[in-house]
């Protein structure tokens, strides 16, 4: 029974206790919950009731990527799962995602999610289309369609693609998914397993300019590799089509 390491980066977030509870309440029990305190100065008292049930790591502030990498480096599970300290997992999240990944022999997967407000009230659903590899890569040339907290991946994947880029404070997830997608296929799990919280203090609202700049950096970083991959796939497709037509016409 594989162990899943749920890594929760935490920095001054008032909702961290709710996130921890949702991780500990997973129906799949072979988990470890790793909370990485990225130099918080408040709300650390909310973690105290769970210290006996979690792995709690304190470090100097270095950003989300740094906290995720610290969690990965301290993890003992065969699978990695990311939970932001203001978001929530449904109780069946780990069980459902792991089961489907094993059934499909998948290395990495993601899912749609539910948006909630600061009070935890339902706002809307965000359901991505089920992309094939080529359409997924084309999408990544323009924007990141994946919510990081819906991702589950085999832990040994990081030995191949590397850890999160700590020089990117806001687009480190976009960068990571690009690296993974160039080597692996993402399995889309069409189940709503994560609650994503929108609130006034969230980074995506308060750092929009920085996010936009870093997003352009990532686009430029992988544009050539993605376009090369797309061109190769298109060339291979046309070669196979020509060969099939030749064979079907009796070699004439």
mmCIF file of C-alpha atoms in Angstrom, residues 91-233:
data_model
loop_
_atom_site.group_PDB
_atom_site.id
_atom_site.type_symbol
_atom_site.label_atom_id
_atom_site.label_comp_id
_atom_site.label_asym_id
_atom_site.label_seq_id
_atom_site.Cartn_x
_atom_site.Cartn_y
_atom_site.Cartn_z
ATOM 1 C CA UNK A 91 -12.020 13.236 2.001
ATOM 2 C CA UNK A 92 -11.826 10.902 -1.012
ATOM 3 C CA UNK A 93 -9.252 12.964 -2.920
ATOM 4 C CA UNK A 94 -6.188 10.827 -2.246
ATOM 5 C CA UNK A 95 -8.001 7.500 -2.551
ATOM 6 C CA UNK A 96 -9.752 8.305 -5.839
ATOM 7 C CA UNK A 97 -6.752 9.909 -7.493
ATOM 8 C CA UNK A 98 -4.299 7.187 -6.491
ATOM 9 C CA UNK A 99 -6.667 4.418 -7.576
ATOM 10 C CA UNK A 100 -7.170 5.899 -11.039
ATOM 11 C CA UNK A 101 -3.466 6.602 -11.470
ATOM 12 C CA UNK A 102 -2.592 3.015 -10.649
ATOM 13 C CA UNK A 103 -5.321 1.681 -12.964
ATOM 14 C CA UNK A 104 -3.910 3.760 -15.840
ATOM 15 C CA UNK A 105 -0.262 3.297 -14.835
ATOM 16 C CA UNK A 106 0.080 7.087 -14.753
ATOM 17 C CA UNK A 107 3.057 9.028 -13.414
ATOM 18 C CA UNK A 108 1.219 12.305 -12.845
ATOM 19 C CA UNK A 109 -2.405 13.463 -12.824
ATOM 20 C CA UNK A 110 -4.629 16.493 -12.248
ATOM 21 C CA UNK A 111 -8.341 17.217 -11.902
ATOM 22 C CA UNK A 112 -10.997 19.960 -11.995
ATOM 23 C CA UNK A 113 -11.821 21.792 -8.781
ATOM 24 C CA UNK A 114 -14.427 23.796 -6.892
ATOM 25 C CA UNK A 115 -13.927 27.485 -6.101
ATOM 26 C CA UNK A 116 -15.089 28.658 -2.679
ATOM 27 C CA UNK A 117 -15.036 32.061 -0.984
ATOM 28 C CA UNK A 118 -13.327 33.165 2.232
ATOM 29 C CA UNK A 119 -16.180 31.656 4.264
ATOM 30 C CA UNK A 120 -15.889 28.283 2.559
ATOM 31 C CA UNK A 121 -19.078 28.811 0.538
ATOM 32 C CA UNK A 122 -19.470 27.383 -2.967
ATOM 33 C CA UNK A 123 -18.772 29.844 -5.820
ATOM 34 C CA UNK A 124 -18.320 27.829 -9.023
ATOM 35 C CA UNK A 125 -16.788 24.759 -10.618
ATOM 36 C CA UNK A 126 -13.720 24.894 -12.833
ATOM 37 C CA UNK A 127 -13.701 21.917 -15.191
ATOM 38 C CA UNK A 128 -10.870 21.683 -17.700
ATOM 39 C CA UNK A 129 -11.382 19.913 -21.008
ATOM 40 C CA UNK A 130 -9.729 16.516 -21.403
ATOM 41 C CA UNK A 131 -6.722 17.417 -23.544
ATOM 42 C CA UNK A 132 -4.722 15.109 -25.757
ATOM 43 C CA UNK A 133 -0.948 15.569 -25.547
ATOM 44 C CA UNK A 134 -0.615 17.939 -28.491
ATOM 45 C CA UNK A 135 -3.535 20.202 -27.583
ATOM 46 C CA UNK A 136 -2.264 20.265 -23.986
ATOM 47 C CA UNK A 137 1.172 21.446 -25.133
ATOM 48 C CA UNK A 138 -0.408 24.111 -27.341
ATOM 49 C CA UNK A 139 -2.393 25.329 -24.335
ATOM 50 C CA UNK A 140 0.801 25.585 -22.281
ATOM 51 C CA UNK A 141 2.250 27.937 -24.896
ATOM 52 C CA UNK A 142 -0.382 30.460 -23.746
ATOM 53 C CA UNK A 143 -1.200 29.798 -20.088
ATOM 54 C CA UNK A 144 -1.119 27.244 -17.282
ATOM 55 C CA UNK A 145 -4.411 25.275 -17.183
ATOM 56 C CA UNK A 146 -3.549 23.216 -14.081
ATOM 57 C CA UNK A 147 -4.356 24.002 -10.461
ATOM 58 C CA UNK A 148 -1.363 22.711 -8.494
ATOM 59 C CA UNK A 149 -3.450 21.420 -5.597
ATOM 60 C CA UNK A 150 -5.192 18.968 -7.921
ATOM 61 C CA UNK A 151 -1.879 17.350 -8.904
ATOM 62 C CA UNK A 152 -0.606 13.997 -7.696
ATOM 63 C CA UNK A 153 2.694 12.601 -8.972
ATOM 64 C CA UNK A 154 5.051 9.734 -8.361
ATOM 65 C CA UNK A 155 7.793 11.013 -6.094
ATOM 66 C CA UNK A 156 10.620 9.643 -8.241
ATOM 67 C CA UNK A 157 9.496 11.945 -11.058
ATOM 68 C CA UNK A 158 11.445 14.786 -9.392
ATOM 69 C CA UNK A 159 14.703 12.870 -9.782
ATOM 70 C CA UNK A 160 14.089 13.061 -13.523
ATOM 71 C CA UNK A 161 12.708 16.585 -14.084
ATOM 72 C CA UNK A 162 14.173 18.341 -11.043
ATOM 73 C CA UNK A 163 12.585 20.231 -8.166
ATOM 74 C CA UNK A 164 10.528 23.444 -8.292
ATOM 75 C CA UNK A 165 12.438 26.505 -9.524
ATOM 76 C CA UNK A 166 13.006 28.663 -6.437
ATOM 77 C CA UNK A 167 13.876 31.721 -8.538
ATOM 78 C CA UNK A 168 10.203 31.856 -9.582
ATOM 79 C CA UNK A 169 8.083 32.986 -6.637
ATOM 80 C CA UNK A 170 4.746 32.876 -8.448
ATOM 81 C CA UNK A 171 5.012 30.838 -11.675
ATOM 82 C CA UNK A 172 7.028 27.923 -10.298
ATOM 83 C CA UNK A 173 4.069 25.583 -10.831
ATOM 84 C CA UNK A 174 3.726 26.603 -14.503
ATOM 85 C CA UNK A 175 7.436 25.940 -14.964
ATOM 86 C CA UNK A 176 7.224 22.519 -13.313
ATOM 87 C CA UNK A 177 4.214 21.343 -15.337
ATOM 88 C CA UNK A 178 5.971 22.382 -18.571
ATOM 89 C CA UNK A 179 9.017 20.319 -17.640
ATOM 90 C CA UNK A 180 6.874 17.323 -16.751
ATOM 91 C CA UNK A 181 4.662 17.573 -19.846
ATOM 92 C CA UNK A 182 7.675 17.466 -22.167
ATOM 93 C CA UNK A 183 8.549 14.039 -20.724
ATOM 94 C CA UNK A 184 5.332 12.524 -19.376
ATOM 95 C CA UNK A 185 1.603 12.399 -20.031
ATOM 96 C CA UNK A 186 -0.759 14.000 -17.504
ATOM 97 C CA UNK A 187 -3.750 11.835 -16.652
ATOM 98 C CA UNK A 188 -6.928 13.907 -16.408
ATOM 99 C CA UNK A 189 -9.172 12.707 -13.593
ATOM 100 C CA UNK A 190 -12.679 13.998 -14.194
ATOM 101 C CA UNK A 191 -13.664 14.275 -10.542
ATOM 102 C CA UNK A 192 -14.041 17.371 -8.359
ATOM 103 C CA UNK A 193 -11.651 16.598 -5.504
ATOM 104 C CA UNK A 194 -10.301 19.989 -4.375
ATOM 105 C CA UNK A 195 -11.761 23.198 -2.950
ATOM 106 C CA UNK A 196 -9.808 26.286 -4.054
ATOM 107 C CA UNK A 197 -10.344 29.294 -1.799
ATOM 108 C CA UNK A 198 -10.582 32.831 -3.180
ATOM 109 C CA UNK A 199 -9.958 35.510 -0.540
ATOM 110 C CA UNK A 200 -8.545 39.010 -0.157
ATOM 111 C CA UNK A 201 -5.088 37.941 1.048
ATOM 112 C CA UNK A 202 -4.398 35.356 -1.672
ATOM 113 C CA UNK A 203 -1.205 35.787 -3.687
ATOM 114 C CA UNK A 204 -2.898 35.594 -7.089
ATOM 115 C CA UNK A 205 -4.851 38.759 -6.238
ATOM 116 C CA UNK A 206 -2.059 40.729 -4.588
ATOM 117 C CA UNK A 207 0.819 39.973 -6.974
ATOM 118 C CA UNK A 208 -0.810 40.077 -10.404
ATOM 119 C CA UNK A 209 1.963 42.126 -12.024
ATOM 120 C CA UNK A 210 4.712 39.821 -10.773
ATOM 121 C CA UNK A 211 2.714 36.752 -11.833
ATOM 122 C CA UNK A 212 2.266 38.175 -15.334
ATOM 123 C CA UNK A 213 5.989 38.876 -15.664
ATOM 124 C CA UNK A 214 7.024 35.427 -14.457
ATOM 125 C CA UNK A 215 4.441 33.781 -16.696
ATOM 126 C CA UNK A 216 6.101 35.428 -19.699
ATOM 127 C CA UNK A 217 9.496 34.192 -18.485
ATOM 128 C CA UNK A 218 8.207 30.607 -18.379
ATOM 129 C CA UNK A 219 6.536 30.898 -21.794
ATOM 130 C CA UNK A 220 9.792 32.099 -23.319
ATOM 131 C CA UNK A 221 11.797 29.412 -21.496
ATOM 132 C CA UNK A 222 9.812 26.505 -22.976
ATOM 133 C CA UNK A 223 8.477 27.964 -26.229
ATOM 134 C CA UNK A 224 11.253 26.490 -28.372
ATOM 135 C CA UNK A 225 11.108 23.023 -26.763
ATOM 136 C CA UNK A 226 7.333 22.809 -27.023
ATOM 137 C CA UNK A 227 7.283 23.979 -30.631
ATOM 138 C CA UNK A 228 10.023 21.462 -31.496
ATOM 139 C CA UNK A 229 7.985 18.696 -29.876
ATOM 140 C CA UNK A 230 4.845 19.748 -31.774
ATOM 141 C CA UNK A 231 6.731 19.899 -35.076
ATOM 142 C CA UNK A 232 8.217 16.429 -34.550
ATOM 143 C CA UNK A 233 4.818 14.956 -33.718
#
